[in-house]
Coordinates of C-alpha atoms in Angstrom, one line a residue:
M1 CA 44.1 -9.3 11.8
D2 CA 41.4 -10.4 14.1
P3 CA 41.5 -13.8 16.1
Q4 CA 38.8 -15.3 13.7
Q5 CA 41.0 -14.7 10.6
Y6 CA 44.0 -16.1 12.4
S7 CA 42.0 -19.2 13.2
L8 CA 40.8 -19.6 9.6
L9 CA 44.4 -19.4 8.2
F10 CA 45.5 -22.0 10.7
L11 CA 42.7 -24.4 9.7
V12 CA 43.7 -23.9 6.0
F13 CA 47.4 -24.4 6.5
E14 CA 46.7 -27.5 8.8
E15 CA 44.4 -29.0 6.0
L16 CA 47.1 -28.4 3.4
R17 CA 49.6 -30.1 5.7
L18 CA 47.5 -33.3 6.1
L19 CA 46.8 -33.2 2.4
S20 CA 50.5 -33.2 1.5
K21 CA 51.1 -36.0 3.9
R22 CA 48.6 -38.2 2.2
H23 CA 50.2 -37.7 -1.3
R24 CA 53.9 -37.9 -0.2
P25 CA 56.2 -39.7 -2.5
L26 CA 57.8 -43.0 -1.7
Y27 CA 61.0 -41.3 -0.4
L28 CA 61.2 -38.1 1.5
R29 CA 64.3 -36.1 0.1
L30 CA 66.6 -34.4 2.5
R31 CA 68.4 -31.3 1.8
S32 CA 71.9 -31.8 0.4
S33 CA 74.6 -31.9 3.0
H34 CA 77.6 -29.7 3.0
I35 CA 79.9 -32.7 2.4
Q36 CA 77.8 -34.3 -0.7
N37 CA 76.6 -32.3 -3.7
R38 CA 73.9 -34.9 -4.6
P39 CA 70.7 -35.2 -2.5
L40 CA 70.1 -38.1 -0.1
Y41 CA 67.0 -40.2 -0.3
C42 CA 65.7 -41.7 2.8
R43 CA 62.7 -42.9 4.9
V44 CA 60.2 -45.0 3.0
N45 CA 56.8 -43.8 2.9
M46 CA 55.0 -46.8 4.8
S47 CA 51.5 -45.7 3.5
V48 CA 52.3 -47.6 0.5
P49 CA 50.8 -51.2 1.5
V50 CA 53.3 -53.3 -0.5
L51 CA 56.3 -51.4 0.9
D52 CA 54.8 -51.5 4.4
R53 CA 54.6 -55.3 4.3
F54 CA 58.2 -55.7 2.8
F55 CA 59.9 -53.4 5.2
N56 CA 58.1 -54.7 8.2
Q57 CA 59.7 -58.1 7.5
E58 CA 56.5 -59.8 6.2
D59 CA 56.8 -62.6 3.7
P60 CA 57.4 -60.9 0.3
R61 CA 56.3 -63.9 -1.8
P62 CA 52.6 -63.0 -2.2
D63 CA 53.5 -59.5 -3.6
F64 CA 56.8 -60.2 -5.4
R65 CA 56.9 -64.0 -5.9
L66 CA 60.6 -64.1 -4.4
S67 CA 61.5 -64.9 -0.9
R68 CA 63.6 -62.5 1.1
E69 CA 66.7 -64.6 0.6
S70 CA 66.2 -64.6 -3.1
F71 CA 65.8 -60.9 -3.1
V72 CA 69.1 -60.3 -1.3
V73 CA 70.9 -62.7 -3.7
L74 CA 69.5 -60.6 -6.7
L75 CA 70.4 -57.3 -5.2
N76 CA 74.0 -58.5 -4.5
L77 CA 74.3 -59.7 -8.1
L78 CA 72.9 -56.5 -9.6
N79 CA 75.4 -54.7 -7.3
Q80 CA 73.9 -51.3 -7.7
D81 CA 74.4 -48.5 -5.0
R82 CA 72.4 -45.7 -6.5
R83 CA 72.4 -42.4 -4.7
H84 CA 69.9 -40.9 -7.2
G85 CA 66.4 -41.7 -8.4
W86 CA 64.3 -44.2 -6.3
G87 CA 67.3 -46.4 -5.2
A88 CA 68.2 -50.1 -6.1
T89 CA 65.8 -51.6 -3.6
I90 CA 62.7 -49.7 -4.6
E91 CA 63.3 -50.1 -8.3
T92 CA 63.9 -53.7 -8.0
L93 CA 60.7 -54.1 -6.0
V94 CA 58.7 -52.2 -8.6
F95 CA 60.1 -54.5 -11.4
L96 CA 59.3 -57.5 -9.3
F97 CA 55.8 -56.4 -8.6
W98 CA 55.1 -55.8 -12.3
L99 CA 56.5 -59.2 -13.1
A100 CA 54.5 -60.9 -10.4
S101 CA 51.3 -59.3 -11.0
G102 CA 51.3 -58.8 -14.7
T103 CA 49.4 -55.7 -14.6
S104 CA 49.8 -52.5 -16.7
Y105 CA 52.2 -49.7 -15.9
R106 CA 49.4 -47.6 -14.9
V107 CA 48.2 -50.0 -12.1
V108 CA 51.7 -50.4 -10.8
S109 CA 52.1 -46.6 -10.7
R110 CA 49.0 -46.3 -8.6
V111 CA 50.1 -49.0 -6.2
F112 CA 53.5 -47.3 -5.6
G113 CA 52.4 -43.9 -6.0
M114 CA 54.8 -42.8 -8.8
P115 CA 54.1 -41.6 -12.3
R116 CA 53.4 -44.0 -15.0
S117 CA 56.3 -43.0 -17.2
T118 CA 58.7 -43.6 -14.1
V119 CA 57.2 -47.2 -13.9
H120 CA 57.9 -47.8 -17.5
D121 CA 61.5 -46.5 -17.3
I122 CA 62.2 -48.5 -14.0
V123 CA 60.8 -51.8 -15.5
H124 CA 62.9 -51.4 -18.7
R125 CA 66.0 -50.3 -16.8
V126 CA 65.8 -53.1 -14.3
T127 CA 65.0 -55.7 -16.9
E128 CA 68.2 -54.8 -18.8
D129 CA 70.2 -54.9 -15.5
V130 CA 69.0 -58.4 -14.7
V131 CA 69.7 -59.6 -18.3
A132 CA 73.2 -58.1 -18.0
I133 CA 74.0 -60.7 -15.3
L134 CA 72.9 -63.6 -17.5
H135 CA 76.3 -65.3 -17.8
Q136 CA 76.8 -65.1 -14.0
V137 CA 73.5 -67.1 -13.4
I138 CA 72.9 -69.3 -16.4
H139 CA 76.0 -71.2 -17.5
L140 CA 77.2 -74.6 -18.7
P141 CA 79.3 -76.8 -16.2
K142 CA 82.6 -75.2 -16.0
T143 CA 84.8 -78.0 -14.5
P144 CA 84.9 -81.8 -15.0
E145 CA 83.7 -82.2 -11.4
E146 CA 80.7 -80.1 -12.1
M147 CA 80.0 -82.2 -15.2
E148 CA 80.4 -85.4 -13.2
V149 CA 77.7 -84.1 -10.7
V150 CA 75.3 -83.4 -13.5
S151 CA 75.7 -86.8 -15.2
R152 CA 75.3 -88.7 -11.9
G153 CA 72.3 -86.5 -11.3
F154 CA 70.7 -87.5 -14.5
A155 CA 71.5 -91.3 -13.9
G156 CA 69.7 -90.9 -10.6
L157 CA 66.5 -89.3 -12.4
A158 CA 66.5 -92.1 -15.0
R159 CA 67.3 -94.7 -12.3
H160 CA 69.7 -96.5 -14.7
R161 CA 73.5 -96.3 -15.3
A162 CA 73.0 -96.2 -19.1
F163 CA 72.3 -92.4 -18.6
M164 CA 75.4 -91.6 -16.8
K165 CA 76.5 -89.6 -20.0
A166 CA 73.5 -87.4 -19.9
A167 CA 74.5 -83.7 -19.6
G168 CA 71.2 -81.9 -19.9
A169 CA 67.6 -82.0 -21.1
I170 CA 66.3 -79.7 -23.8
D171 CA 62.8 -78.4 -24.6
S172 CA 60.9 -75.3 -25.9
C173 CA 57.9 -73.6 -24.6
H174 CA 55.7 -70.8 -26.1
I175 CA 55.1 -67.5 -24.4
R176 CA 51.9 -65.7 -25.3
I177 CA 52.5 -62.1 -26.8
K178 CA 50.2 -59.4 -28.3
A179 CA 50.6 -60.0 -32.1
P180 CA 52.5 -57.2 -33.8
S181 CA 50.4 -55.3 -36.4
G182 CA 51.1 -55.8 -40.1
P183 CA 51.8 -58.8 -42.2
D184 CA 54.4 -60.1 -39.8
G185 CA 51.8 -60.7 -37.2
Q186 CA 50.9 -64.0 -38.7
C187 CA 54.4 -65.5 -38.4
Y188 CA 54.0 -65.5 -34.5
R189 CA 50.8 -67.7 -34.6
N190 CA 51.7 -71.1 -33.4
R191 CA 50.1 -74.4 -34.1
K192 CA 47.5 -73.7 -31.3
L193 CA 46.8 -70.5 -33.2
F194 CA 47.9 -67.9 -30.6
P195 CA 50.7 -65.6 -31.0
S196 CA 53.8 -66.5 -29.1
I197 CA 57.5 -66.2 -28.9
I198 CA 59.7 -69.5 -28.3
L199 CA 61.9 -70.1 -25.4
Q200 CA 64.3 -72.9 -25.9
A201 CA 66.1 -74.1 -22.8
V202 CA 68.5 -76.7 -21.4
C203 CA 68.6 -77.7 -17.8
D204 CA 70.7 -79.7 -15.4
H205 CA 69.4 -82.6 -13.2
Q206 CA 68.0 -80.1 -10.6
G207 CA 66.0 -78.0 -13.0
R208 CA 68.5 -75.2 -13.2
F209 CA 68.8 -73.6 -16.6
I210 CA 72.2 -74.0 -18.1
D211 CA 71.6 -72.6 -21.6
T212 CA 68.6 -70.5 -22.9
Y213 CA 67.8 -69.1 -26.4
V214 CA 64.6 -67.0 -26.9
G215 CA 63.0 -64.9 -29.6
W216 CA 61.9 -66.9 -32.6
P217 CA 58.3 -66.4 -33.6
G218 CA 55.9 -69.1 -32.5
S219 CA 55.2 -70.6 -36.1
V220 CA 58.8 -71.8 -36.3
H221 CA 59.4 -75.6 -35.7
D222 CA 61.6 -76.5 -32.6
S223 CA 64.2 -78.3 -34.9
R224 CA 64.6 -75.0 -36.8
V225 CA 65.1 -72.9 -33.6
L226 CA 67.7 -75.6 -32.5
R227 CA 69.7 -75.4 -35.7
H228 CA 70.0 -71.6 -35.4
S229 CA 70.9 -71.6 -31.7
P230 CA 74.5 -71.0 -30.5
L231 CA 74.4 -74.3 -28.7
Y232 CA 74.0 -76.1 -32.1
R233 CA 76.2 -73.9 -34.2
Q234 CA 79.2 -73.8 -31.7
S235 CA 79.0 -77.4 -30.8
A236 CA 81.0 -76.6 -27.5
Y237 CA 78.6 -78.5 -25.3
P238 CA 78.1 -81.3 -24.2
P239 CA 81.8 -82.8 -23.9
P240 CA 82.7 -85.8 -26.2
G241 CA 81.0 -88.9 -25.1
H242 CA 78.1 -87.0 -23.6
F243 CA 74.5 -86.2 -24.8
I244 CA 71.5 -84.1 -24.2
L245 CA 68.0 -85.6 -23.7
A246 CA 65.3 -84.4 -25.9
D247 CA 61.6 -85.3 -26.7
G248 CA 60.4 -86.6 -30.0
G249 CA 60.0 -83.1 -31.5
Y250 CA 63.8 -83.0 -32.0
P251 CA 65.9 -85.2 -34.4
C252 CA 68.1 -87.8 -32.9
L253 CA 71.5 -86.7 -33.6
Q254 CA 75.3 -87.4 -32.7
H255 CA 76.8 -84.4 -34.5
P256 CA 77.0 -81.5 -34.2
L257 CA 74.9 -81.6 -31.1
P258 CA 74.4 -84.9 -29.5
L259 CA 70.7 -85.4 -28.9
I260 CA 69.1 -88.6 -27.7
T261 CA 65.3 -88.7 -28.2
P262 CA 62.8 -91.6 -27.3
Y263 CA 61.8 -94.3 -29.9
K264 CA 58.9 -93.0 -31.8
Q265 CA 55.4 -94.6 -31.0
V266 CA 54.5 -97.3 -31.6
V267 CA 57.6 -98.8 -30.3
Q268 CA 58.3 -102.5 -30.9
G269 CA 59.9 -104.7 -28.2
V270 CA 60.2 -104.5 -24.6
G271 CA 63.8 -103.1 -24.7
A272 CA 62.7 -100.0 -26.5
Q273 CA 59.7 -99.6 -24.3
R274 CA 62.0 -99.7 -21.1
F275 CA 64.5 -97.4 -22.8
N276 CA 61.5 -94.8 -23.3
S277 CA 60.5 -95.2 -19.7
H278 CA 63.9 -94.4 -18.3
H279 CA 64.5 -91.6 -20.8
S280 CA 61.2 -90.0 -19.8
R281 CA 62.1 -90.1 -16.2
A282 CA 65.2 -88.2 -16.8
R283 CA 64.0 -85.8 -19.5
C284 CA 60.9 -84.6 -17.7
I285 CA 63.1 -82.5 -15.4
I286 CA 63.0 -79.8 -18.2
E287 CA 59.2 -79.9 -18.2
R288 CA 59.3 -79.4 -14.2
A289 CA 61.7 -76.4 -14.6
F290 CA 59.3 -74.8 -17.1
G291 CA 56.4 -75.6 -14.8
M292 CA 58.1 -74.1 -11.6
M293 CA 58.9 -70.8 -13.6
K294 CA 55.5 -70.7 -15.1
T295 CA 53.9 -71.3 -11.5
R296 CA 56.1 -68.5 -10.1
F297 CA 55.4 -65.9 -12.8
W298 CA 52.1 -67.2 -13.9
T299 CA 50.7 -63.9 -14.9
I300 CA 53.6 -63.6 -17.5
F301 CA 53.3 -67.0 -19.1
L302 CA 49.5 -67.6 -19.0
K303 CA 48.3 -64.5 -20.6
A304 CA 49.7 -62.3 -23.3
L305 CA 52.4 -59.9 -22.3
E306 CA 51.2 -56.2 -22.5
V307 CA 54.5 -55.0 -23.9
H308 CA 56.1 -54.6 -27.4
H309 CA 57.0 -57.8 -28.8
T310 CA 60.6 -57.0 -29.2
F311 CA 60.9 -56.5 -25.3
V312 CA 59.3 -59.9 -24.6
P313 CA 62.7 -61.9 -25.1
H314 CA 64.4 -59.6 -22.4
V315 CA 61.4 -60.1 -19.9
I316 CA 61.6 -64.0 -20.5
T317 CA 65.3 -64.0 -20.1
A318 CA 65.0 -62.2 -16.9
C319 CA 62.4 -64.9 -15.6
T320 CA 65.0 -67.7 -16.3
I321 CA 67.5 -65.8 -14.4
L322 CA 65.3 -65.2 -11.5
H323 CA 64.2 -68.9 -11.6
N324 CA 67.9 -69.9 -11.2
I325 CA 68.4 -67.4 -8.4
C326 CA 65.4 -68.7 -6.5
L327 CA 66.7 -72.4 -6.9
S328 CA 70.0 -71.4 -5.5
A329 CA 68.5 -69.7 -2.6
G330 CA 66.2 -72.6 -1.9
D331 CA 63.1 -70.7 -2.8
I332 CA 61.0 -73.6 -4.4
V333 CA 57.5 -73.2 -5.6
V334 CA 55.3 -76.4 -6.2
Q335 CA 54.4 -76.7 -9.8
D336 CA 50.8 -76.2 -10.6
D337 CA 49.4 -79.3 -12.0
E338 CA 46.8 -77.5 -14.0
L339 CA 49.4 -75.7 -16.1
E340 CA 49.2 -76.9 -19.7
D341 CA 52.3 -78.4 -21.2
D342 CA 53.3 -77.7 -24.7
P343 CA 53.0 -81.2 -26.6
P344 CA 56.0 -82.2 -28.5
E345 CA 55.9 -81.5 -32.2
D346 CA 56.5 -83.9 -35.0
E347 CA 60.1 -84.3 -35.9
G348 CA 61.0 -81.5 -38.2
E349 CA 63.9 -83.3 -40.0
A350 CA 62.5 -86.5 -41.6
G351 CA 65.2 -89.2 -42.2
L352 CA 67.9 -87.3 -40.3
E353 CA 67.6 -89.9 -37.4
A354 CA 68.6 -93.0 -39.5
V355 CA 72.0 -91.4 -40.4
S356 CA 72.8 -89.4 -37.1
G357 CA 71.9 -90.7 -33.5
A358 CA 70.0 -93.8 -34.1
L359 CA 73.0 -96.2 -33.5
W360 CA 73.8 -94.4 -30.3
Q361 CA 70.1 -94.7 -29.3
D362 CA 70.2 -98.5 -30.0
Q363 CA 73.4 -98.9 -27.9
L364 CA 71.8 -97.1 -24.9
S365 CA 68.6 -99.2 -25.4
A366 CA 70.8 -102.4 -25.3
E367 CA 72.6 -101.1 -22.1
V368 CA 69.2 -100.4 -20.4
S369 CA 68.2 -104.0 -21.2
A370 CA 71.4 -105.5 -20.1
L371 CA 72.1 -103.5 -16.8
E372 CA 70.1 -103.6 -13.6
E373 CA 68.3 -100.4 -12.5
V374 CA 70.1 -98.1 -10.1
P375 CA 68.2 -97.9 -6.8
P376 CA 67.6 -94.3 -6.3
D377 CA 69.5 -92.5 -3.5
H378 CA 67.3 -89.5 -3.8
N379 CA 63.7 -89.1 -4.7
Y380 CA 64.0 -86.7 -7.7
C381 CA 60.6 -87.3 -9.2

């Protein structure tokens, strides 16, 4: 073989080598060692921009909507030390990028340089892993001391001692979905005529979710969702003598679930107006909790999720878990004031208030009129 042929072969092999570098996978796989039978995965491909930014210690929030501290807490809770596949860190980043961007699996596959089917499998697998830690992250107060902290927090929010027995604030919001085909699709259209699934949640005085219930079609009334929720059916929370704050879309109840709602408009008398004002100050924390979650994952909540409607409850549950993780890590986002809130529905149980929680509501209103306001020791609102 003459020198010209050698030179040509060298150029061909060099071009193939450079081409293979440009299309390397995220991880370069090493050969199995003589100690371990399974292959080791190592060395992240820094030609992937989102990974280059993350592993070079740049702020991950623009790409993944979580701070680095929140990401570490999430990984610790998942407690996964995979020595196969893409690894826990990469899979969690792929899931968070999909959640933060709201794009299709195809777009995410191009961003990370992996097959579309792999992205689909990773998103579904990590979503289920996050949902599995639900009860570690979202739970009711476990001790009398924790309950006391929550009650005092709501009294601070309301700026009145009459709300010292408040144990949470409840509300619902609608998550847009792609309407399923067939006759059942119309069941998901809410009063605003777009298809949705309902998330019912209870939060504490800091906006941390302590109970969630998701999955009912958007056409169902809030009060019906409430009646079928475990919180209502089990009557295990709040403790005796405590109550949960709700808006006018819920019935005012004393049993089986103590709910205190504002007086319906138009209210008569200064006492009722003052009660509604203090009630609103405390109850609005659940709206702020929804607002923070929607701001963080705005692509999920402000447009229809491009997934099967049966998978939507799992995604939304994962979002509520991530919301709590971020709050615990001090990763706070400022609520977008332009986000549209769901207005309260008309009360679904006509006449129920007169025989249920109306007397308790009147007693609280009388306390508001009799007691002085509590000077706030913290600027909650």
